[in-house]
Structure formats: C-alpha cells, structure tokens
Coordinates of C-alpha atoms in Angstrom, one line a residue:
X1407 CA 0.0 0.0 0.0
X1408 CA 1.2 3.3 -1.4
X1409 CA 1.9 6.1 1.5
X1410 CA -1.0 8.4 0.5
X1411 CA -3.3 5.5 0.2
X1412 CA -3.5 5.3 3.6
X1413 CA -5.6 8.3 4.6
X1414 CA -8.2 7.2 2.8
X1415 CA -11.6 6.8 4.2
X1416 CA -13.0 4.0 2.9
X1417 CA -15.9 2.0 4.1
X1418 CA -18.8 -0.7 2.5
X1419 CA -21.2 1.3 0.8
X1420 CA -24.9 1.2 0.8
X1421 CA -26.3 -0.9 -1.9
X1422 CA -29.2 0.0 -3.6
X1423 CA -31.8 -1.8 -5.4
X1424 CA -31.2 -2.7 -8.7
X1425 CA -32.6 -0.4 -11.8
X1426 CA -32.8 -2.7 -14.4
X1427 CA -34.0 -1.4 -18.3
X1428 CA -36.6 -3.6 -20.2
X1429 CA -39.4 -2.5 -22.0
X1430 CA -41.7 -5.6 -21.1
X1431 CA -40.2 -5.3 -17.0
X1432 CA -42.2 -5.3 -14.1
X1433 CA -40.2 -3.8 -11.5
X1434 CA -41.2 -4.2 -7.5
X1435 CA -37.7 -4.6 -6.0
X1436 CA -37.7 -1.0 -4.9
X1437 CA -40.8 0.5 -3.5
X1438 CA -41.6 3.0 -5.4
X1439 CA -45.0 4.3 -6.3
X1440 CA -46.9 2.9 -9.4
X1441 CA -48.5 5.7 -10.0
X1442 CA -47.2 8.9 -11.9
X1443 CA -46.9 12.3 -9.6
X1444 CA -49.4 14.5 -9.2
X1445 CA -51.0 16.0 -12.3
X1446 CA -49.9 20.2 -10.9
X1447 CA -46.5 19.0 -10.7
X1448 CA -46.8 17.7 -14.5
X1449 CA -47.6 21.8 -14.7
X1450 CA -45.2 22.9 -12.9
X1451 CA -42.3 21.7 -15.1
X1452 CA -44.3 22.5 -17.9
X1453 CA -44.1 25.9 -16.8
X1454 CA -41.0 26.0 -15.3
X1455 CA -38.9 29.7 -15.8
X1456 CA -35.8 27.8 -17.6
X1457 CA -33.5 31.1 -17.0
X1458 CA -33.9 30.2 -13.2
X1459 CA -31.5 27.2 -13.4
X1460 CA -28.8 29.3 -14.0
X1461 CA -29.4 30.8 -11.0
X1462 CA -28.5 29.0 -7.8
X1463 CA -31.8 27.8 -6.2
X1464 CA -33.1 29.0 -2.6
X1465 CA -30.7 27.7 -0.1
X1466 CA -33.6 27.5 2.7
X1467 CA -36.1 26.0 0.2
X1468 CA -38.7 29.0 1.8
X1469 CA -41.6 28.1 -0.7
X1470 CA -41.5 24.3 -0.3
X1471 CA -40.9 24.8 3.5
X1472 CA -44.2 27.3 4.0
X1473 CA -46.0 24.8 2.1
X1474 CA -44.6 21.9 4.5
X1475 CA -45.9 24.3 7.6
X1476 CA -49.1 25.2 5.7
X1477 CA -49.9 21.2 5.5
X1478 CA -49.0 19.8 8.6
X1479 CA -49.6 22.9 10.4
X1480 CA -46.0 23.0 12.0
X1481 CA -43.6 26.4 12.1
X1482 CA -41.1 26.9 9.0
X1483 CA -38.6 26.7 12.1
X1484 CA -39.3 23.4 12.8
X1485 CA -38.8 22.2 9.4
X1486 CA -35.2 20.6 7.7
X1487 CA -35.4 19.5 3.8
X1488 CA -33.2 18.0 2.2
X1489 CA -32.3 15.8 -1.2
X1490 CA -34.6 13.0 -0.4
X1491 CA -34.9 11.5 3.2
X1492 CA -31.6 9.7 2.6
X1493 CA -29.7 13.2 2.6
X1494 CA -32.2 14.2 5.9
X1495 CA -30.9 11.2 7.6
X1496 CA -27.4 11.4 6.9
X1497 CA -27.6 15.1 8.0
X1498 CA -29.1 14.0 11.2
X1499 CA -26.2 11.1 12.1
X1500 CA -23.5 13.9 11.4
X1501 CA -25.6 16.2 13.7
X1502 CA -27.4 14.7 16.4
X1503 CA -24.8 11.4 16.8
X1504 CA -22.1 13.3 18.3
X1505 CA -21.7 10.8 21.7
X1506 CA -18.8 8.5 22.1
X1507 CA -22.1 6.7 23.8
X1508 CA -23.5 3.8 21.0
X1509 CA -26.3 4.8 19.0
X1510 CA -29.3 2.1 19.2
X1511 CA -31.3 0.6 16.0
X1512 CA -32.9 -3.0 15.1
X1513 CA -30.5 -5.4 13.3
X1514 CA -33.1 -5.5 10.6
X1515 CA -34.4 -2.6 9.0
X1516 CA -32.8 0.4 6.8
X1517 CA -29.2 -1.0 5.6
X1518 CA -28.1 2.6 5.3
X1519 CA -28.1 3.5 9.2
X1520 CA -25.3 0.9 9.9
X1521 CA -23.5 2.6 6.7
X1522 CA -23.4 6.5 7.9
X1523 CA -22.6 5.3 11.2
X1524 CA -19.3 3.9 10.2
X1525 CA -18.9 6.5 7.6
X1526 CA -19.0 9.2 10.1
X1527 CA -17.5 7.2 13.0
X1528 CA -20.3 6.9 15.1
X1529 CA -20.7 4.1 17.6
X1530 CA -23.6 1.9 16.9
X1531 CA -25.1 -1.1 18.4
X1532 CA -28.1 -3.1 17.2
X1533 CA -30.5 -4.1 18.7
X1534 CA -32.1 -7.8 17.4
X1535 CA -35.9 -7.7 17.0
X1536 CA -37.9 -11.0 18.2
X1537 CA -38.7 -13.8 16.0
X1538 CA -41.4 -11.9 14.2
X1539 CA -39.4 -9.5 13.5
X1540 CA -41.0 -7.0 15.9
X1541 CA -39.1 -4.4 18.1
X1542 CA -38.9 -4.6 21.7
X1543 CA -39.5 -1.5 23.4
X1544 CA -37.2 -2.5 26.5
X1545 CA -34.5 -3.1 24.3
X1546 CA -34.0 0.7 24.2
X1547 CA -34.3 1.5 27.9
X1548 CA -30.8 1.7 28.0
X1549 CA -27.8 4.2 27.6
X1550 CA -27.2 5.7 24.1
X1551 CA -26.2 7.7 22.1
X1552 CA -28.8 8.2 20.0
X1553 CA -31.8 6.2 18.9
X1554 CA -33.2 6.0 14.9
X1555 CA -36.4 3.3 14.2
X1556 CA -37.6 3.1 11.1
X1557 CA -41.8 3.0 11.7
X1558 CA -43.1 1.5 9.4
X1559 CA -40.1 -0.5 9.2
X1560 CA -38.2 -1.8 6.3
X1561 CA -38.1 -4.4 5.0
X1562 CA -40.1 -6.2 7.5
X1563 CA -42.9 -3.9 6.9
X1564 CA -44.4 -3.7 10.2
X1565 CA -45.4 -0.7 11.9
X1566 CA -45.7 0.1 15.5
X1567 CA -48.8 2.4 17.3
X1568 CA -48.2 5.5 18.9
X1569 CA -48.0 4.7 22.0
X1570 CA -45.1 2.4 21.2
X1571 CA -43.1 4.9 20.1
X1572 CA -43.5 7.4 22.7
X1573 CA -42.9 5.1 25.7
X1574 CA -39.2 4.9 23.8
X1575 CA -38.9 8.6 23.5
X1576 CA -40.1 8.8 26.8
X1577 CA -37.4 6.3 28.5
X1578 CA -34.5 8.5 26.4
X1579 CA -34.4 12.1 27.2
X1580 CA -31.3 12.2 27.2
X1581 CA -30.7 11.2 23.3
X1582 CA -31.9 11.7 20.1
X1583 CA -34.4 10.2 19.0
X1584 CA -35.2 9.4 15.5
X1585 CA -38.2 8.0 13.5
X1586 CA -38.1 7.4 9.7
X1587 CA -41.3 7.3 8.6
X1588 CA -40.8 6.7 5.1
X1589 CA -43.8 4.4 4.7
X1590 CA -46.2 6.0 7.0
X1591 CA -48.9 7.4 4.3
X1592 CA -49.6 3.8 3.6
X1593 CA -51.1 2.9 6.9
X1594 CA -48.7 4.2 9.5
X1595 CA -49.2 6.2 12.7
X1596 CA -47.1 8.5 12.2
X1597 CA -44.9 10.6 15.4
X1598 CA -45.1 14.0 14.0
X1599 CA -47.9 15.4 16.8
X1600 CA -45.6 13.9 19.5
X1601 CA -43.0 16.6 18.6
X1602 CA -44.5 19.9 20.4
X1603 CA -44.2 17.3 23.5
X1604 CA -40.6 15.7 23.1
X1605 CA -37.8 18.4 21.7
X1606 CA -35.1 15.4 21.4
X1607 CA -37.6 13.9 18.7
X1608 CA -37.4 14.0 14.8
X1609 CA -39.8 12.9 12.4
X1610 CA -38.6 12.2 8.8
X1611 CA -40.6 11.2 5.8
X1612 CA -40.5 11.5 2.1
X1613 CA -41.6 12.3 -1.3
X1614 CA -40.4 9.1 -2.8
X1615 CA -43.0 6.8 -2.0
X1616 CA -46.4 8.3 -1.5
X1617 CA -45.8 11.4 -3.7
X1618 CA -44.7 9.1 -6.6
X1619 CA -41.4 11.5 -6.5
X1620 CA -38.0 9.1 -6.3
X1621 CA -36.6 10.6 -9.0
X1622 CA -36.7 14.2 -7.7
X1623 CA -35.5 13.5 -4.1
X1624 CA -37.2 15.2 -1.7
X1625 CA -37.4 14.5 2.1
X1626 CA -38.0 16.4 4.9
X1627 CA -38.1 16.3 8.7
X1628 CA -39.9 17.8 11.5
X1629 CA -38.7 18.7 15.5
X1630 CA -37.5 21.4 17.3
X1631 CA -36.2 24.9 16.6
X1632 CA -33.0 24.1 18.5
X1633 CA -32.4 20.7 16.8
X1634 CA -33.6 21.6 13.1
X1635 CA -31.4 24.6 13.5
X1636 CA -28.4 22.6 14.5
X1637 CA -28.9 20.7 11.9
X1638 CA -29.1 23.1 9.1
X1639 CA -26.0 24.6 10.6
X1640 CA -24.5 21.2 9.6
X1641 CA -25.8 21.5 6.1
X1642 CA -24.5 24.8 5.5
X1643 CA -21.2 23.9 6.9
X1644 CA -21.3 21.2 4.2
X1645 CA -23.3 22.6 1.1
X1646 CA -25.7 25.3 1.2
X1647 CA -27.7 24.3 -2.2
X1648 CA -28.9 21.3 -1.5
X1649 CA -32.2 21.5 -2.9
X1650 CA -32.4 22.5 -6.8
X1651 CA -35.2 24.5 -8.2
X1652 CA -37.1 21.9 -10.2
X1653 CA -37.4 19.9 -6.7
X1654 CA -38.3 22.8 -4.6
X1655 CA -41.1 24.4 -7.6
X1656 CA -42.6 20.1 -8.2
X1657 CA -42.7 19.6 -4.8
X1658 CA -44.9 22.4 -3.6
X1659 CA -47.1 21.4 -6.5
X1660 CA -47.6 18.5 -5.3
X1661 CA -48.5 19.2 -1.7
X1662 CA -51.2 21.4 -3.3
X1663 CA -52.6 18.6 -4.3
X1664 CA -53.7 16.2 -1.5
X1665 CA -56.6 14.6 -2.9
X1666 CA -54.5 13.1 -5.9
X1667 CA -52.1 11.9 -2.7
X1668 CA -54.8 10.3 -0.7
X1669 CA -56.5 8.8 -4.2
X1670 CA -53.2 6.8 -5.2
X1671 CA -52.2 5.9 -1.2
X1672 CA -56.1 4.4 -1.1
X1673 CA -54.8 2.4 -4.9
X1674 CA -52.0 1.2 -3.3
X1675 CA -53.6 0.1 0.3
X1676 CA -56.5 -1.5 -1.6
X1677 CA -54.4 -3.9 -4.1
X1678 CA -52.0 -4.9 -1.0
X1679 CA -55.1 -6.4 1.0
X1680 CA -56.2 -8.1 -2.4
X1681 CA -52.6 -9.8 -2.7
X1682 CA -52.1 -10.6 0.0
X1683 CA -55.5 -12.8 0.1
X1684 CA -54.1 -14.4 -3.2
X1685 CA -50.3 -14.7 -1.6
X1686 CA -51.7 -16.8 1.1
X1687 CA -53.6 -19.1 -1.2
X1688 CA -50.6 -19.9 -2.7
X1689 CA -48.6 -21.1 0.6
X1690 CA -46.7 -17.9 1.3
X1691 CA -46.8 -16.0 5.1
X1692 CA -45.8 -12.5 5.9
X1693 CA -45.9 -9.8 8.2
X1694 CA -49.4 -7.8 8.3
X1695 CA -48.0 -5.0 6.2
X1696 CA -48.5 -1.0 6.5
X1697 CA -46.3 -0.4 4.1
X1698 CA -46.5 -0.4 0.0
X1699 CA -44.4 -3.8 0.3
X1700 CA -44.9 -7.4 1.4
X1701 CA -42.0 -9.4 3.3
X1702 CA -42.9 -13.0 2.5
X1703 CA -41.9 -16.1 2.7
X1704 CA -42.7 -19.5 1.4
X1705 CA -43.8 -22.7 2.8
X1706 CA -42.0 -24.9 0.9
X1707 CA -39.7 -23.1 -1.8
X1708 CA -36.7 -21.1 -1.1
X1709 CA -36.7 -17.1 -1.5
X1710 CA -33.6 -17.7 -3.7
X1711 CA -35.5 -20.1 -6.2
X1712 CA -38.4 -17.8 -6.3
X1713 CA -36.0 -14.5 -7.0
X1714 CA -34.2 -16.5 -10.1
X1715 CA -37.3 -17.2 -11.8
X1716 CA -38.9 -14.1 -11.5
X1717 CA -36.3 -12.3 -12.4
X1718 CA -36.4 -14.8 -15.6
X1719 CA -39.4 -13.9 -16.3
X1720 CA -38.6 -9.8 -16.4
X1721 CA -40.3 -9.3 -12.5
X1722 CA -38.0 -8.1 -10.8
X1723 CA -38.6 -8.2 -7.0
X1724 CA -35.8 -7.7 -4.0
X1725 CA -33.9 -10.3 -2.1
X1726 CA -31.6 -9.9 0.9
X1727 CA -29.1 -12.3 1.1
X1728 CA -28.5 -11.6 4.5
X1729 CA -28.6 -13.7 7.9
X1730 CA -32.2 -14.1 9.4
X1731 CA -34.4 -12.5 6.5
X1732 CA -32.0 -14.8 4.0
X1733 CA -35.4 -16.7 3.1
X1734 CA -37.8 -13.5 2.4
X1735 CA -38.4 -11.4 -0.5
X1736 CA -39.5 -7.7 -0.5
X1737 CA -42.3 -7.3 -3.0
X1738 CA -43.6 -3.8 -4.1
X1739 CA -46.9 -3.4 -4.7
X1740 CA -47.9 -2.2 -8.1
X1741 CA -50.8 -1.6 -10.2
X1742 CA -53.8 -4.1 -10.0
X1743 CA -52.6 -5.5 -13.8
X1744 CA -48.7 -5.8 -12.4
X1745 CA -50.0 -7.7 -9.5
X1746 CA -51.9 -10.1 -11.4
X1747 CA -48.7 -10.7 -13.7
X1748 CA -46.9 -11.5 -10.3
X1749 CA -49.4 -13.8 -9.2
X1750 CA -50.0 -15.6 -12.8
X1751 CA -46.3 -16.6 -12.9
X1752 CA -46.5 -17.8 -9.2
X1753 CA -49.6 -19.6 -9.3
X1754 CA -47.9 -21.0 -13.0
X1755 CA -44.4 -22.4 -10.5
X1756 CA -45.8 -23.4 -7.6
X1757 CA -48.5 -25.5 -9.4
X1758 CA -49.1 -28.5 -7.5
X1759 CA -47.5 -31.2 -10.5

C-alpha cells in the first residue's frame, strides 16, 4: 500500500436496489410508487422559468418549506429539507450522533443506518428484534447515544402504534431520537404530533414513496427549533444548495394537491389487501403490512429459487441475502394488472404437478 493511500476513508457502501431497463419489465424490487406524480407538478415543469436554473436555487427552500408548515400545520422553524430522506438522515447522524455513547437501531431494517454510522465514526449497536421480527421497546431502555427506528419499518414492513413509540422517546431524554417514517402514508401512525411534547424527537418522511417523486429526491423532517437549527448549521457547513429548483417548484405542486395523494395511497392500500389474500392461497406467510411492500416467505420453496425465476421472467422483485431474512423477498406493490402478472407466474411455478 502506497503512502497516500492510507488516509483514505473507505468504508462498504450502501447498496441500492437494482434499476434494471426492459421494455416488457415489471419492476417491484424498490418501492416506489406505481403511479405517476401529481397531475400540478406535470404543470409545474411545464411551466418551469428555464432562466432560473442558471441561478443557484433558494438555499432554505422557503416556498417548499411554507407549504410543508401550511400542510402539517407546524412552524417553517421546525422544518429541515433536504435531497430525499436519505440526505435528511445522513444530516441527522452527522448532527445529532455526536456521543462517544452507542447509537441504538434494530438489526433488521434500513441498511443505510449501519452505513453512515461507520462513515462518520459513530458508535452503533443493534438491537435484534424477536422472531417476528418486531421491536422490543425494552431493548431501548438503556444508555445511548442516540436512537433511529424506522416506523413502518423496512423491509419487514411492520409498523408500531403510537403509544409504542413514545414510551421509547419517553425512556431517552437524554438522546436523540429518531423516526423514519418513510412508509407512514400507507397505513402508518405517524410521530409528527408527538413533537411539540418531546424536543429530542425528529420525524422524517418522504416524497419518494407516497408522492410518486424518487426521481426528484425530496425529504423532509420535522422537530424542534433548536435541533432543526443545529442541523441546518451542519448542512450549511457542508453545502448550502442542497435543494435544486425543479425539486423545490414540483414539490410544492404536489402538496397542493392532497386529494390526488390520498386517491393513489387508497390504490396502493386496496391492491395490498387483495394480494395478500391471493399470496396466502398460494402457501406464502408475511408480516401484516403497513407499508406499500410485502415481506414474505414460502412454505416450501426457497426465496432464492423464487427470486431467479422471477427475475427470468422480467419481475423483478428484492432479495436480501443476509442472515435471518436470507429466506424472504421484499415485493412492491404495483398496479392491479402488475400484481396479477406477479401472481399468474407464481400460481404457474408453484402449481401442484
């Protein structure tokens, strides 16, 4: 090893889903939302003021934060967004995770957490959940550094009630606590009125899934004044235009439009209860979802076998290869005709011969 190489940082990066590129593809390996975006943010780009992006764009993101506080009726100041909740979160470790005390998180759910904390030297211990895969709150009575759950959680898919949640916050005020709701909107509870009581709490959710937005990477999160504000000190220590104008002008356009939002959640919700009805005919199990994913499992054939020949047949769903959920697959829910696809080639496989 040469000299300068070793003051590199290096460390196992976060591996995304796959993005594959077929014409005839069904893709439901990574959660995104069936539906197109809003029809207003369609406009919006339609009438986008093209001189503007040679400008730089609004460091504090004003019009997309007013209409954040104008929707969830919660002060600008208590509002941090960023490029998708990925960049929120990451902002928040490099903030908030500042102990030499461990951070606290389940052993399965977001492969990213585990990621920043090594990236940015943070202590970390997980926490395993139970053997159906469901957090125990008393797990987290305990000295940290920090705590982040993600509620509904991925990719088990199981969501915890309020009440849950706050008896954690309520054990740590001493810490951080953080909950990634990226799922909420498709039956969640989400946190977000528990943040007037705690100050240490932060809420963070997307555009990515419920919006129909992953491609213009939006997220946002709600607390404090004195932790949001530490943490867009952080930002601005690091780069100050996060957010580029085409983001910040499509996502106010589509907050405007909350019945489109609740229509396409409603799409989603109603096609998982229907597959999930026809996934259980067919010998699979899973976690009673609140998410726009299923976590299943098969009674007799391996996830593995099942991944392969989907993928065979241009579905592409996800797999982790991992210890514990090595036997599960992580399917998206899509439209009611993508579904059906799903379930044709399964009921076609697992065919009694």
């Amino acid at each position: 090893m040469k000299n300068w190489e070793k003051n590199l940082r290096e460390t196992a990066p976060y591996i995304p889903g796959e993005q594959p590129d077929f014409p005839d593809m069904i893709k439901l390996n990574t959660n995104e939302n069936p539906y197109p975006p809003a029809p207003g943010v369609r406009r919006a780009l339609e009438e986008l003021q093209t001189a503007r992006l040679a400008l730089y764009p609004d460091p504090e993101a004003k019009k997309l934060v007013e209409e954040l506080s104008a929707q969830y009726r919660i002060a600008p100041e208590q509002i941090f967004v960023g490029v998708g909740s990925d960049d929120v979160l990451g902002m928040i470790f490099l903030t908030c995770f500042a102990s030499e005390k461990p951070i606290l998180f389940p052993d399965i759910t977001y492969s990213f957490y585990d990621v920043w904390a090594k990236l940015f030297r943070i202590p970390y211990q997980t926490i395993p959940v139970d053997e159906g895969f469901r957090i125990r709150k008393e797990d987290y009575y305990r000295e940290n550094g920090g705590i982040i759950l993600a509620n509904p959680n991925a990719p088990t898919s199981i969501g915890e009630e309020l009440d849950f949640i706050e008896d954690i916050i309520k054990h740590n005020p001493d810490s951080v606590v953080v909950v990634d709701e990226a799922y909420v909107d498709f039956g969640g509870v989400s946190a977000v009125p528990l943040i007037e009581k705690y100050d240490n709490l932060l809420v963070v959710q997307t555009f990515s899934k419920s919006r129909s937005m992953a491609g213009m990477r939006i997220g946002f999160a709600f607390g404090s004044k004195r932790l949001i504000s530490a943490i867009y000190g952080v930002r601005n220590s690091y780069n100050s235009y996060t957010m580029n104008y085409p983001s910040i002008v499509c996502g106010v356009a589509a907050l405007k439009e909350r019945a489109y939002f609740e229509e396409c959640t409603k799409k989603v919700i109603g096609t998982r209860e229907r597959v999930k009805k026809e996934l259980r005919e067919l010998g699979f199990s899973f976690p009673d979802s609140r998410t726009n994913f299923l976590f299943v499992t098969h009674e007799r054939v391996p996830a593995a076998e099942l991944f392969a020949m989907l993928r065979e047949k241009r579905i592409f769903v996800r797999y982790f290869k991992t210890p514990r959920i090595d036997n599960y697959l992580r399917i998206t829910i899509g439209t009611d005709a993508q579904m059906e696809r799903l379930l044709e080639v399964l009921r076609e496989y697992l065919r009694p011969e």
